[in-house]
Amino acid sequence: MERIENWVGKGLMKVEKESEEYQSIENGFLKGMGFMGHATTIMALHKNDISFSLAWQARWDSFKILSKAMAIKCGGDANVRYAWYGGSLDDLLEIVSAGFSGCKNHDETHHGVGIPLFSVHFSIDSAMCTVGDEHGLRHVLLCRVILGKVESVACGSKQSQPSSKQYDSGVDDILAPTKHIIWTAFMNSYIHPSYILSFKYNYTRDSVICGALKPQSPYVLFPNLLARVSNHLKPAQMTTLLRSYRVYQERKISREVWINKVRLIVGDTLLHSVITKSNYNCDIEGNFILGGYGVYRDSVAVIICFETRNMRQRLELWVLYDKYEGVECWCRMHTIGMLWRLERPVDDVGADFSYNVFNYVENFLFGGNVVVEEDDSLETDGFSLLTLFLSNISKLSIEDGGCY
């Protein structure tokens, strides 16, 4: 943080956290981070001080003049938008002081040869292009961009200028753009760097399940995976990793296909290191173990999962660490032979359903028998509650069942 603070009074102004300006940009950035939002902390916000020198003032004046000219060309609307740009701190400081120097890299994931900026609603894509320092600090640039009339540019295209005079910039998707492409000929005319936002990824423990039960495959939450591998992968690899996850979330590919993509991008060696380290560092405080069943003191919900194998009933008890007791938590039900997964996702529709299940409906019914129940007394009396559950389980006569 010291490096960017040295620029205060030399081209940058620090924006106070209490200001409406700071909070508006912070909220917009975190919202655009999607599922990574709750695993991200904004550390600082610095504003381009256009009054620092005559040259900096001239660049801002030029941007305003070009905005007016574009509005005339496009019939009244210059289509000026905010957009994010990710890179190293050195890159961003150079852009603020002297402008863009050109498109540094081009690969099959790029849409044309130009400066790629990401829609203000997709800050997560720009975050994937950042480079963390030794303290895990990352930086993105919030820019004002003159888009004018846009045209679609295919992924992998080597287009480097408008296809005709009627177009001014490119996008990855006309109907739902996430990426804007400003051609290099106009990069320092149509882009004005406005803010440098500094942030960190945090390792989360939403519904972390670890230890206590056997056998158990280790796993790591996807936000944690991104945070842990980000310093080992190239920006293009991070972008590919993120996009494959989105496709998986939309159920366009199977879980097996998605995992294979992750293994291909990250590599088995790094992936194994990340997952095992994550599970080793899982620090739920205190637990009781009784006959293969585990209870954690911090838990607020008990979930009993069962499987039938050769018509013989087998029950396994999982107790989840529920840090937030809210819609950001994911609840998972695991068994040895099959995986039943109930998630409490961040979207409102799914969250309402799962939240009702775990916090308002006091039980699940399997053939009329209560086998899943919530009780806040687990926090103070987990062991006795577990014993009560085990005694009740022995009275059930479930031959098969489903979740209703």
mmCIF file of C-alpha atoms in Angstrom, residues 43-252:
data_model
loop_
_atom_site.group_PDB
_atom_site.id
_atom_site.type_symbol
_atom_site.label_atom_id
_atom_site.label_comp_id
_atom_site.label_asym_id
_atom_site.label_seq_id
_atom_site.Cartn_x
_atom_site.Cartn_y
_atom_site.Cartn_z
ATOM 1 C CA MET A 43 -8.428 -1.704 0.934
ATOM 2 C CA ALA A 44 -8.281 1.775 -0.612
ATOM 3 C CA LEU A 45 -9.540 4.009 -3.406
ATOM 4 C CA HIS A 46 -7.452 6.682 -5.116
ATOM 5 C CA LYS A 47 -8.700 9.219 -7.646
ATOM 6 C CA ASN A 48 -6.908 10.664 -10.644
ATOM 7 C CA ASP A 49 -6.086 14.268 -9.720
ATOM 8 C CA ILE A 50 -6.622 16.059 -13.032
ATOM 9 C CA SER A 51 -5.483 19.345 -11.467
ATOM 10 C CA PHE A 52 -2.015 17.949 -10.743
ATOM 11 C CA SER A 53 -0.483 19.352 -13.926
ATOM 12 C CA LEU A 54 -1.394 21.123 -17.153
ATOM 13 C CA ALA A 55 -0.804 17.902 -19.089
ATOM 14 C CA TRP A 56 -3.222 15.953 -16.920
ATOM 15 C CA GLN A 57 -5.819 18.709 -17.176
ATOM 16 C CA ALA A 58 -5.349 18.772 -20.963
ATOM 17 C CA ARG A 59 -6.040 15.033 -21.223
ATOM 18 C CA TRP A 60 -9.298 15.455 -19.316
ATOM 19 C CA ASP A 61 -10.339 18.445 -21.418
ATOM 20 C CA SER A 62 -9.551 16.471 -24.578
ATOM 21 C CA PHE A 63 -11.700 13.577 -23.350
ATOM 22 C CA LYS A 64 -14.661 15.908 -22.789
ATOM 23 C CA ILE A 65 -14.259 17.474 -26.244
ATOM 24 C CA LEU A 66 -14.139 14.043 -27.900
ATOM 25 C CA SER A 67 -17.227 12.992 -25.925
ATOM 26 C CA LYS A 68 -19.148 15.913 -27.387
ATOM 27 C CA ALA A 69 -17.860 15.142 -30.884
ATOM 28 C CA MET A 70 -18.910 11.500 -30.527
ATOM 29 C CA ALA A 71 -22.359 12.569 -29.352
ATOM 30 C CA ILE A 72 -22.784 14.633 -32.521
ATOM 31 C CA LYS A 73 -21.616 11.695 -34.676
ATOM 32 C CA CYS A 74 -23.993 9.258 -32.954
ATOM 33 C CA GLY A 75 -27.067 11.463 -32.934
ATOM 34 C CA GLY A 76 -26.803 12.853 -29.424
ATOM 35 C CA ASP A 77 -25.436 9.971 -27.320
ATOM 36 C CA ALA A 78 -21.684 9.390 -27.097
ATOM 37 C CA ASN A 79 -22.335 6.190 -25.111
ATOM 38 C CA VAL A 80 -19.883 7.090 -22.337
ATOM 39 C CA ARG A 81 -19.624 4.343 -19.719
ATOM 40 C CA TYR A 82 -17.510 3.306 -16.771
ATOM 41 C CA ALA A 83 -15.414 0.158 -17.249
ATOM 42 C CA TRP A 84 -12.767 -1.793 -15.327
ATOM 43 C CA TYR A 85 -9.198 -2.555 -16.352
ATOM 44 C CA GLY A 86 -6.992 -4.981 -14.426
ATOM 45 C CA GLY A 87 -3.215 -5.231 -14.294
ATOM 46 C CA SER A 88 -0.200 -4.791 -12.068
ATOM 47 C CA LEU A 89 0.136 -1.662 -9.945
ATOM 48 C CA ASP A 90 3.072 -0.527 -12.084
ATOM 49 C CA ASP A 91 0.922 -0.814 -15.215
ATOM 50 C CA LEU A 92 -1.947 1.145 -13.687
ATOM 51 C CA LEU A 93 0.265 3.937 -12.370
ATOM 52 C CA GLU A 94 1.893 4.242 -15.788
ATOM 53 C CA ILE A 95 -1.543 4.489 -17.420
ATOM 54 C CA VAL A 96 -2.670 7.198 -15.003
ATOM 55 C CA SER A 97 0.471 9.249 -15.546
ATOM 56 C CA ALA A 98 1.196 8.717 -19.246
ATOM 57 C CA GLY A 99 -1.670 6.763 -20.783
ATOM 58 C CA PHE A 100 -1.897 3.322 -22.384
ATOM 59 C CA SER A 101 1.117 2.117 -24.353
ATOM 60 C CA GLY A 102 -0.661 -0.450 -26.506
ATOM 61 C CA CYS A 103 -2.066 -3.958 -26.421
ATOM 62 C CA LYS A 104 0.681 -5.963 -24.720
ATOM 63 C CA ASN A 105 -0.597 -9.492 -25.240
ATOM 64 C CA HIS A 106 -3.041 -11.165 -27.566
ATOM 65 C CA ASP A 107 -4.261 -14.747 -27.432
ATOM 66 C CA GLU A 108 -7.260 -16.850 -28.391
ATOM 67 C CA THR A 109 -9.298 -15.477 -25.473
ATOM 68 C CA HIS A 110 -9.104 -11.869 -26.704
ATOM 69 C CA HIS A 111 -11.714 -10.160 -28.824
ATOM 70 C CA GLY A 112 -9.588 -8.311 -31.335
ATOM 71 C CA VAL A 113 -6.311 -6.436 -30.887
ATOM 72 C CA GLY A 114 -7.014 -3.482 -28.642
ATOM 73 C CA ILE A 115 -7.400 -2.414 -25.032
ATOM 74 C CA PRO A 116 -9.853 -4.761 -23.241
ATOM 75 C CA LEU A 117 -11.973 -3.203 -20.508
ATOM 76 C CA PHE A 118 -14.724 -4.948 -18.604
ATOM 77 C CA SER A 119 -18.256 -3.765 -18.044
ATOM 78 C CA VAL A 120 -18.842 -1.992 -14.750
ATOM 79 C CA HIS A 121 -21.144 -4.900 -13.818
ATOM 80 C CA PHE A 122 -18.361 -7.486 -14.290
ATOM 81 C CA SER A 123 -15.517 -6.283 -12.114
ATOM 82 C CA ILE A 124 -14.701 -9.936 -11.409
ATOM 83 C CA ASP A 125 -13.321 -10.274 -14.947
ATOM 84 C CA SER A 126 -10.936 -7.366 -14.433
ATOM 85 C CA ALA A 127 -9.927 -8.815 -11.059
ATOM 86 C CA MET A 128 -8.825 -11.972 -12.865
ATOM 87 C CA CYS A 129 -6.292 -9.849 -14.785
ATOM 88 C CA THR A 130 -4.644 -8.371 -11.699
ATOM 89 C CA VAL A 131 -1.267 -9.248 -10.243
ATOM 90 C CA GLY A 132 -0.982 -9.601 -6.473
ATOM 91 C CA ASP A 133 1.995 -8.256 -4.548
ATOM 92 C CA GLU A 134 3.818 -9.995 -1.705
ATOM 93 C CA HIS A 135 1.019 -8.959 0.674
ATOM 94 C CA GLY A 136 -1.797 -10.161 -1.586
ATOM 95 C CA LEU A 137 -2.809 -6.625 -2.562
ATOM 96 C CA ARG A 138 -4.328 -6.197 -6.044
ATOM 97 C CA HIS A 139 -5.417 -3.196 -8.062
ATOM 98 C CA VAL A 140 -7.922 -2.361 -10.798
ATOM 99 C CA LEU A 141 -8.486 0.814 -12.763
ATOM 100 C CA LEU A 142 -11.950 2.325 -13.118
ATOM 101 C CA CYS A 143 -12.097 4.289 -16.364
ATOM 102 C CA ARG A 144 -14.538 6.488 -18.198
ATOM 103 C CA VAL A 145 -14.798 5.183 -21.742
ATOM 104 C CA ILE A 146 -16.259 6.647 -24.935
ATOM 105 C CA LEU A 147 -17.873 3.685 -26.676
ATOM 106 C CA GLY A 148 -19.846 5.375 -29.438
ATOM 107 C CA LYS A 149 -21.472 2.837 -31.731
ATOM 108 C CA VAL A 150 -20.299 -0.672 -30.904
ATOM 109 C CA GLU A 151 -19.850 -3.778 -33.031
ATOM 110 C CA SER A 152 -19.464 -7.403 -32.034
ATOM 111 C CA VAL A 153 -15.921 -8.800 -32.225
ATOM 112 C CA ALA A 154 -15.467 -12.569 -32.170
ATOM 113 C CA CYS A 155 -13.271 -14.290 -29.597
ATOM 114 C CA GLY A 156 -9.822 -14.898 -31.063
ATOM 115 C CA SER A 157 -10.307 -12.251 -33.753
ATOM 116 C CA LYS A 158 -7.249 -10.312 -34.906
ATOM 117 C CA GLN A 159 -9.341 -7.263 -35.818
ATOM 118 C CA SER A 160 -7.462 -4.099 -34.850
ATOM 119 C CA GLN A 161 -9.718 -1.302 -36.085
ATOM 120 C CA PRO A 162 -13.405 -0.618 -36.758
ATOM 121 C CA SER A 163 -14.825 -2.736 -39.572
ATOM 122 C CA SER A 164 -16.403 0.408 -41.031
ATOM 123 C CA LYS A 165 -16.667 4.136 -40.305
ATOM 124 C CA GLN A 166 -20.022 3.692 -38.601
ATOM 125 C CA TYR A 167 -18.465 1.792 -35.678
ATOM 126 C CA ASP A 168 -16.269 3.182 -32.915
ATOM 127 C CA SER A 169 -15.492 0.325 -30.516
ATOM 128 C CA GLY A 170 -16.008 -3.404 -30.063
ATOM 129 C CA VAL A 171 -17.828 -5.657 -27.596
ATOM 130 C CA ASP A 172 -17.833 -9.375 -26.974
ATOM 131 C CA ASP A 173 -21.636 -9.561 -27.118
ATOM 132 C CA ILE A 174 -23.972 -6.916 -28.529
ATOM 133 C CA LEU A 175 -26.968 -7.978 -26.416
ATOM 134 C CA ALA A 176 -25.140 -8.625 -23.137
ATOM 135 C CA PRO A 177 -21.661 -7.074 -23.290
ATOM 136 C CA THR A 178 -19.125 -7.933 -20.600
ATOM 137 C CA LYS A 179 -15.992 -6.772 -22.413
ATOM 138 C CA HIS A 180 -15.337 -3.541 -24.331
ATOM 139 C CA ILE A 181 -12.548 -3.251 -26.889
ATOM 140 C CA ILE A 182 -11.037 0.155 -27.571
ATOM 141 C CA TRP A 183 -8.823 0.095 -30.656
ATOM 142 C CA THR A 184 -5.218 1.104 -30.029
ATOM 143 C CA ALA A 185 -5.505 4.117 -32.352
ATOM 144 C CA PHE A 186 -8.023 5.626 -29.929
ATOM 145 C CA MET A 187 -6.860 4.161 -26.616
ATOM 146 C CA ASN A 188 -5.689 7.449 -25.096
ATOM 147 C CA SER A 189 -8.509 9.454 -26.639
ATOM 148 C CA TYR A 190 -11.501 7.302 -25.685
ATOM 149 C CA ILE A 191 -10.282 6.097 -22.257
ATOM 150 C CA HIS A 192 -9.805 8.324 -19.228
ATOM 151 C CA PRO A 193 -8.430 6.591 -16.080
ATOM 152 C CA SER A 194 -10.463 7.829 -13.121
ATOM 153 C CA TYR A 195 -9.761 5.677 -10.036
ATOM 154 C CA ILE A 196 -7.378 3.003 -8.796
ATOM 155 C CA LEU A 197 -9.165 0.578 -6.464
ATOM 156 C CA SER A 198 -7.035 -1.646 -4.224
ATOM 157 C CA PHE A 199 -8.410 -4.907 -2.837
ATOM 158 C CA LYS A 200 -7.574 -8.284 -1.360
ATOM 159 C CA TYR A 201 -9.042 -11.744 -1.619
ATOM 160 C CA ASN A 202 -10.025 -13.315 1.707
ATOM 161 C CA TYR A 203 -10.176 -17.022 2.393
ATOM 162 C CA THR A 204 -13.740 -17.877 3.388
ATOM 163 C CA ARG A 205 -15.142 -20.571 5.619
ATOM 164 C CA ASP A 206 -18.749 -20.672 4.468
ATOM 165 C CA SER A 207 -20.101 -23.989 5.610
ATOM 166 C CA VAL A 208 -16.666 -25.518 5.837
ATOM 167 C CA ILE A 209 -16.817 -29.233 6.471
ATOM 168 C CA CYS A 210 -13.651 -30.913 7.660
ATOM 169 C CA GLY A 211 -12.135 -33.488 10.000
ATOM 170 C CA ALA A 212 -14.187 -35.767 12.246
ATOM 171 C CA LEU A 213 -15.828 -38.042 9.690
ATOM 172 C CA LYS A 214 -14.467 -40.923 7.650
ATOM 173 C CA PRO A 215 -14.001 -41.435 4.809
ATOM 174 C CA GLN A 216 -14.013 -37.890 3.440
ATOM 175 C CA SER A 217 -12.661 -36.334 0.253
ATOM 176 C CA PRO A 218 -11.065 -32.941 0.810
ATOM 177 C CA TYR A 219 -12.469 -29.968 -1.068
ATOM 178 C CA VAL A 220 -12.080 -26.217 -1.237
ATOM 179 C CA LEU A 221 -14.618 -23.486 -1.954
ATOM 180 C CA PHE A 222 -14.204 -22.033 -5.423
ATOM 181 C CA PRO A 223 -13.511 -18.454 -4.194
ATOM 182 C CA ASN A 224 -10.705 -19.897 -2.067
ATOM 183 C CA LEU A 225 -9.388 -21.832 -5.045
ATOM 184 C CA LEU A 226 -9.236 -18.655 -7.130
ATOM 185 C CA ALA A 227 -7.512 -16.743 -4.355
ATOM 186 C CA ARG A 228 -4.937 -19.466 -3.738
ATOM 187 C CA VAL A 229 -3.989 -20.199 -7.353
ATOM 188 C CA SER A 230 -4.159 -16.617 -8.654
ATOM 189 C CA ASN A 231 -0.465 -15.933 -8.059
ATOM 190 C CA HIS A 232 0.506 -19.098 -9.936
ATOM 191 C CA LEU A 233 -1.580 -18.645 -13.098
ATOM 192 C CA LYS A 234 -1.510 -16.196 -15.983
ATOM 193 C CA PRO A 235 -4.414 -13.732 -16.342
ATOM 194 C CA ALA A 236 -5.657 -15.599 -19.430
ATOM 195 C CA GLN A 237 -5.738 -18.846 -17.426
ATOM 196 C CA MET A 238 -7.667 -17.163 -14.617
ATOM 197 C CA THR A 239 -10.187 -15.816 -17.104
ATOM 198 C CA THR A 240 -10.639 -19.261 -18.659
ATOM 199 C CA LEU A 241 -11.039 -20.784 -15.197
ATOM 200 C CA LEU A 242 -13.728 -18.284 -14.266
ATOM 201 C CA ARG A 243 -15.635 -18.700 -17.516
ATOM 202 C CA SER A 244 -15.649 -22.483 -17.254
ATOM 203 C CA TYR A 245 -17.121 -22.136 -13.756
ATOM 204 C CA ARG A 246 -19.891 -19.896 -15.076
ATOM 205 C CA VAL A 247 -20.718 -22.451 -17.766
ATOM 206 C CA TYR A 248 -20.844 -25.132 -15.073
ATOM 207 C CA GLN A 249 -23.114 -22.969 -12.889
ATOM 208 C CA GLU A 250 -25.487 -22.610 -15.832
ATOM 209 C CA ARG A 251 -25.573 -26.437 -16.040
ATOM 210 C CA LYS A 252 -24.246 -26.385 -19.591
#
